[in-house]
Coordinates of C-alpha atoms in Angstrom, one line a residue:
X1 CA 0.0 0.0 0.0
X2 CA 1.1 3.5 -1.2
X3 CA 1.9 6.4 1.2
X4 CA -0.8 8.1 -0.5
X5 CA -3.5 4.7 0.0
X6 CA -2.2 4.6 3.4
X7 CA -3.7 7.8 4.1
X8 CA -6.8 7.4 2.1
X9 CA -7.8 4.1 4.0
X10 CA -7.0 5.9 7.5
X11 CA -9.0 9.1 6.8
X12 CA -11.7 6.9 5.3
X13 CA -11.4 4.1 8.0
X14 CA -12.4 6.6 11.3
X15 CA -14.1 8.8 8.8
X16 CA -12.1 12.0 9.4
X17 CA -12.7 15.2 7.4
X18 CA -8.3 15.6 7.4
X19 CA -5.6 13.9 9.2
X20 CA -6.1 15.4 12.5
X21 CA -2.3 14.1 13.7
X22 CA -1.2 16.6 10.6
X23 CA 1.4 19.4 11.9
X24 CA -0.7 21.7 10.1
X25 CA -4.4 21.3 10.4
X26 CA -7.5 23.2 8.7
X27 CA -8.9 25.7 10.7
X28 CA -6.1 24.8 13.5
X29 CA -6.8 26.1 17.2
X30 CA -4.1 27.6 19.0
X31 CA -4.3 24.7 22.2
X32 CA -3.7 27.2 25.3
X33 CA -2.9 24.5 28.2
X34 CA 0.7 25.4 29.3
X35 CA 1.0 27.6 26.7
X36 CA -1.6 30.5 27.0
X37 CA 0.2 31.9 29.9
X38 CA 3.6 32.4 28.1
X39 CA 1.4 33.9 24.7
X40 CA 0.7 36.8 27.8
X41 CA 4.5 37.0 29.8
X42 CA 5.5 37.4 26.5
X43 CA 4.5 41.0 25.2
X44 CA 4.3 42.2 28.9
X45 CA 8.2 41.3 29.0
X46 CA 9.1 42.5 25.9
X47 CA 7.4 46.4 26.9
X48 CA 8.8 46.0 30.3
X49 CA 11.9 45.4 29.9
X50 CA 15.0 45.2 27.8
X51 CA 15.4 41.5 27.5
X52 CA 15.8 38.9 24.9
X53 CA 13.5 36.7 25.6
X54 CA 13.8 33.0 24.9
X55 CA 11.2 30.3 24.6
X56 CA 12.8 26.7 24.9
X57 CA 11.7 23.2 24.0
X58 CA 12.5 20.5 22.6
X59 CA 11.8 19.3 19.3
X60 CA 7.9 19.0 18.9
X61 CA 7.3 21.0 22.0
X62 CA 5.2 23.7 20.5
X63 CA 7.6 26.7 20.0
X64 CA 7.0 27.3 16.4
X65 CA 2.8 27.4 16.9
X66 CA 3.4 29.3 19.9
X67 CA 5.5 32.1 17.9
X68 CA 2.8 31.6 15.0
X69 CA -0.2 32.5 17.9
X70 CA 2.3 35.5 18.8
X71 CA 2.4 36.9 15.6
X72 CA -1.3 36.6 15.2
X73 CA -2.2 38.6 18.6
X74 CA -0.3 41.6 17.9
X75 CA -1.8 45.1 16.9
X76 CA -0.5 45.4 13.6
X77 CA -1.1 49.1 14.3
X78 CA 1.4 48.7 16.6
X79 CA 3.6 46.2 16.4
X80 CA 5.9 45.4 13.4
X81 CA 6.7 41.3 13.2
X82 CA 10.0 40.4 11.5
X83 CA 9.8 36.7 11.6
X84 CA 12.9 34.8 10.5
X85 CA 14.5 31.1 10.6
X86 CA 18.0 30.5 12.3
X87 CA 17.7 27.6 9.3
X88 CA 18.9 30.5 7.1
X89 CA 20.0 32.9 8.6
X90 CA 22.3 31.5 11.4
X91 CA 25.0 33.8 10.9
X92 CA 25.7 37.5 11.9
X93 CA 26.0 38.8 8.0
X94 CA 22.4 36.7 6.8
X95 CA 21.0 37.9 10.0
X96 CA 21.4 41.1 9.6
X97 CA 20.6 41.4 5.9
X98 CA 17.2 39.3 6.9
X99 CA 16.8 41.7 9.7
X100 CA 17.0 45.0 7.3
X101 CA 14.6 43.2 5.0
X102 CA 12.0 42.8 7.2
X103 CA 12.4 46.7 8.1
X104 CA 12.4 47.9 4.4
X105 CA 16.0 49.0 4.7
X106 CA 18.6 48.7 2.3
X107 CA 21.4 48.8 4.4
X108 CA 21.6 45.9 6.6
X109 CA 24.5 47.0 9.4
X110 CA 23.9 46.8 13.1
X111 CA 23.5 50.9 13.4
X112 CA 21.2 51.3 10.1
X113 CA 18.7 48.8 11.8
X114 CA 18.7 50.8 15.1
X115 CA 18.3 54.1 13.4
X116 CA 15.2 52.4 11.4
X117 CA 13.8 51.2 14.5
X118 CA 14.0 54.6 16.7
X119 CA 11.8 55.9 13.5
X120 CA 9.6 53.6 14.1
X121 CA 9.3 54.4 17.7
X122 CA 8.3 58.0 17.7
X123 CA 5.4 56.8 15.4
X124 CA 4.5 54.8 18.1
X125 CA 5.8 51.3 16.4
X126 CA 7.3 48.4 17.8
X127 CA 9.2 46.0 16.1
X128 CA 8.7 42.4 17.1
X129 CA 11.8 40.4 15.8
X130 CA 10.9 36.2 15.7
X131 CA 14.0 33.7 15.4
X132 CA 12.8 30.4 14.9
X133 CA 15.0 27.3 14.8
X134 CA 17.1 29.5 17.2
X135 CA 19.3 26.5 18.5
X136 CA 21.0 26.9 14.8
X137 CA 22.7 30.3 15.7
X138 CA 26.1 31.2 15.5
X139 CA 27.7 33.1 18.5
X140 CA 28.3 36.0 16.1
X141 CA 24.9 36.3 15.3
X142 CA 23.6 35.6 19.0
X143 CA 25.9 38.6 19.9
X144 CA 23.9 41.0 17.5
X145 CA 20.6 40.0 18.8
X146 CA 21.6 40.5 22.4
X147 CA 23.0 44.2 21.2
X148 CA 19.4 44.3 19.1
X149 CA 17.6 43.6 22.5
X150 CA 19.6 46.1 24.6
X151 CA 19.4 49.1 21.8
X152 CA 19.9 52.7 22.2
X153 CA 18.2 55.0 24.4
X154 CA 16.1 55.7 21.3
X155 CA 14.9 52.3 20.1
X156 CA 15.6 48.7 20.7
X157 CA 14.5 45.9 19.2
X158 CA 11.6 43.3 21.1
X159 CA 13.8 39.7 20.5
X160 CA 12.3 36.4 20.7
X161 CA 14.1 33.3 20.4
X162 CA 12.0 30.2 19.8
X163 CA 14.5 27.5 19.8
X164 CA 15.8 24.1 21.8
X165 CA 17.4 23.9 25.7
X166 CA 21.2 24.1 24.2
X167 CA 20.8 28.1 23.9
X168 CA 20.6 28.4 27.5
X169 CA 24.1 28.1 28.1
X170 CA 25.4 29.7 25.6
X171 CA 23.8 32.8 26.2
X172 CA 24.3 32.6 30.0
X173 CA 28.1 33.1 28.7
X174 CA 27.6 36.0 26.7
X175 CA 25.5 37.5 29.5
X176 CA 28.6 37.4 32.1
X177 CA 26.6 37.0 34.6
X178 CA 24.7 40.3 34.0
X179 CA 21.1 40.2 33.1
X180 CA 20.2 40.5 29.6
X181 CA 17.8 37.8 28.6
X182 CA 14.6 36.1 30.0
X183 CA 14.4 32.7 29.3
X184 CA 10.7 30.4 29.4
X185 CA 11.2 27.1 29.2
X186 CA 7.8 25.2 27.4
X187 CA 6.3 22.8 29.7
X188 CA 4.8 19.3 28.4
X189 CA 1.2 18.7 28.8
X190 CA -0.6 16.6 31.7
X191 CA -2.4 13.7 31.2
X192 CA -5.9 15.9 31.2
X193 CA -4.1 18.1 28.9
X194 CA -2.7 15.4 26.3
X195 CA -6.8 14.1 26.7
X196 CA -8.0 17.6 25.8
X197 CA -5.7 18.1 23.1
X198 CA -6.5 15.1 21.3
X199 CA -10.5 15.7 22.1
X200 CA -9.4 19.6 20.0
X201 CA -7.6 17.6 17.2
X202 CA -10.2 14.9 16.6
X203 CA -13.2 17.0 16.7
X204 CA -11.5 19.3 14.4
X205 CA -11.5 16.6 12.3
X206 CA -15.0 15.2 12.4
X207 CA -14.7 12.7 15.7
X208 CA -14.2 12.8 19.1
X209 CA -12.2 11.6 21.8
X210 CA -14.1 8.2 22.3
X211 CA -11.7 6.7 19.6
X212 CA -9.2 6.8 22.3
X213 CA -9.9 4.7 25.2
X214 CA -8.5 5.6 28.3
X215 CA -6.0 2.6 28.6
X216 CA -4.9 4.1 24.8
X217 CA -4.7 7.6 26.2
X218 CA -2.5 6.9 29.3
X219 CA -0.2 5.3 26.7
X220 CA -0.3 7.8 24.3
X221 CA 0.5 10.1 27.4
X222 CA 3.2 8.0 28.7
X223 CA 4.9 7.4 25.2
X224 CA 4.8 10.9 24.2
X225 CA 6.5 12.5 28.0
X226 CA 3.4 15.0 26.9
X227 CA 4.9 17.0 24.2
X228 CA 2.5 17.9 21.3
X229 CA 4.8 16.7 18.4
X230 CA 5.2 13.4 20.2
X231 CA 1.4 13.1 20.9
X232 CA -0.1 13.2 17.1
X233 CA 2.2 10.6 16.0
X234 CA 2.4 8.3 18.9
X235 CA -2.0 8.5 18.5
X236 CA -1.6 8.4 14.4
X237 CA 0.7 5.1 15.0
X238 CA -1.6 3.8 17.6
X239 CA -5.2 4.3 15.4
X240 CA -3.7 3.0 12.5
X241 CA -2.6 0.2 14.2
X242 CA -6.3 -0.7 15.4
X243 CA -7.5 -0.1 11.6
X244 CA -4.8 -2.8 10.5
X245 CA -6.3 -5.2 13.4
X246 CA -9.4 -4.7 12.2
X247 CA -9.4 -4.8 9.1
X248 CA -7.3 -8.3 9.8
X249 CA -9.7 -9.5 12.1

């Protein structure tokens, strides 16, 4: 059986409207258990102070739909959102030549950015700069952002790094021990939560959360340590697994 049969018979087995283990998902919720709270720290940190903030996890623990709900709550008005991936741009020169594109600038240097910025400001605009895959930075380019973040007395940039636990200490050495970052580290979800989540994803998709027993659910839970990623495939494996019994039966 094809990839592409595979899929058919799944969807068509449960009779699901779209894969609801998909990374991407029509008409996707933003899930807020353990996750909500930071979507709020994290604007009311970035006004408040003059931190980079970081958002840590690993692999499959949310960061990228977290920075996606981010992006999506701001005042457009107001904020300015230059979203960029560590995947290319992981070194100081691509950084900064992402950085200046985001602002409409042609020159992309460290001073021509701060300059565009403190414009910005006295019209009352923030600029929101979003490094995914952060893990993937050089320390050249981690250096800029930290000299983003701290800025001039006219204008600094609001820096959020969305990437995995490694980052933590390497920026603790460029810090020195002073403080110039925040970091958040992404919690995994409770059993409740991993329940709830999968109730949000299978509804979205047609069904409900009686395809999972609870004997299935505390495995799910106990296979996937919580984390979202982890969740849809360990449930994907496990209902595709009870279609193939089935259907063998």
């Amino acid at each position: 059986m094809t990839s592409l049969h595979a899929d058919e018979a799944f969807l068509g087995h449960y009779q699901f409207s779209h894969d609801p283990f998909a990374p991407r998902v029509p008409g996707f919720k933003f899930f807020p258990a353990q996750r909500k709270p930071v979507l709020g720290q994290l604007p009311h940190l970035a006004r408040y102070s003059q931190l980079l903030l970081l958002v840590t996890g690993p692999l499959g623990s949310g960061k990228t739909l977290l920075r996606q709900a981010l992006v999506a709550s701001t005042n457009k008005d107001a904020v300015l959102s230059v979203v960029i991936s560590a995947r290319t741009a992981a070194d100081e020169t691509s950084l900064l030549r992402q950085v200046a594109q985001g602002l409409s600038i042609n020159q992309a240097s460290l001073e021509a950015i701060l300059t565009k910025v403190a414009q910005l400001a006295i019209t009352g605009q923030d600029v929101y700069l979003m490094v995914d895959d952060a893990e993937q930075l050089q320390d050249s380019a981690l250096e800029v952002l930290l000299l983003l973040a701290s800025g001039t007395n006219e204008g600094r940039l609001h820096v959020f790094l969305f990437g995995e636990p490694s980052l933590l200490p390497r920026l603790e050495v460029f810090s020195e021990g002073e403080e110039r970052f925040h970091a958040i580290e992404l919690q995994p979800y409770s059993e409740e939560e991993t329940r709830d989540y999968l109730a949000q994803r299978l509804e979205g998709a047609g069904q409900g959360i009686e395809l999972i027993s609870n004997a299935l659910l505390v495995d799910i839970h106990e296979q996937s340590e919580g984390w979202p990623g982890a969740i849809n495939q360990v449930a994907r494996d496990a209902l595709i697994e009870a279609m193939l019994a089935n259907r063998g039966a």
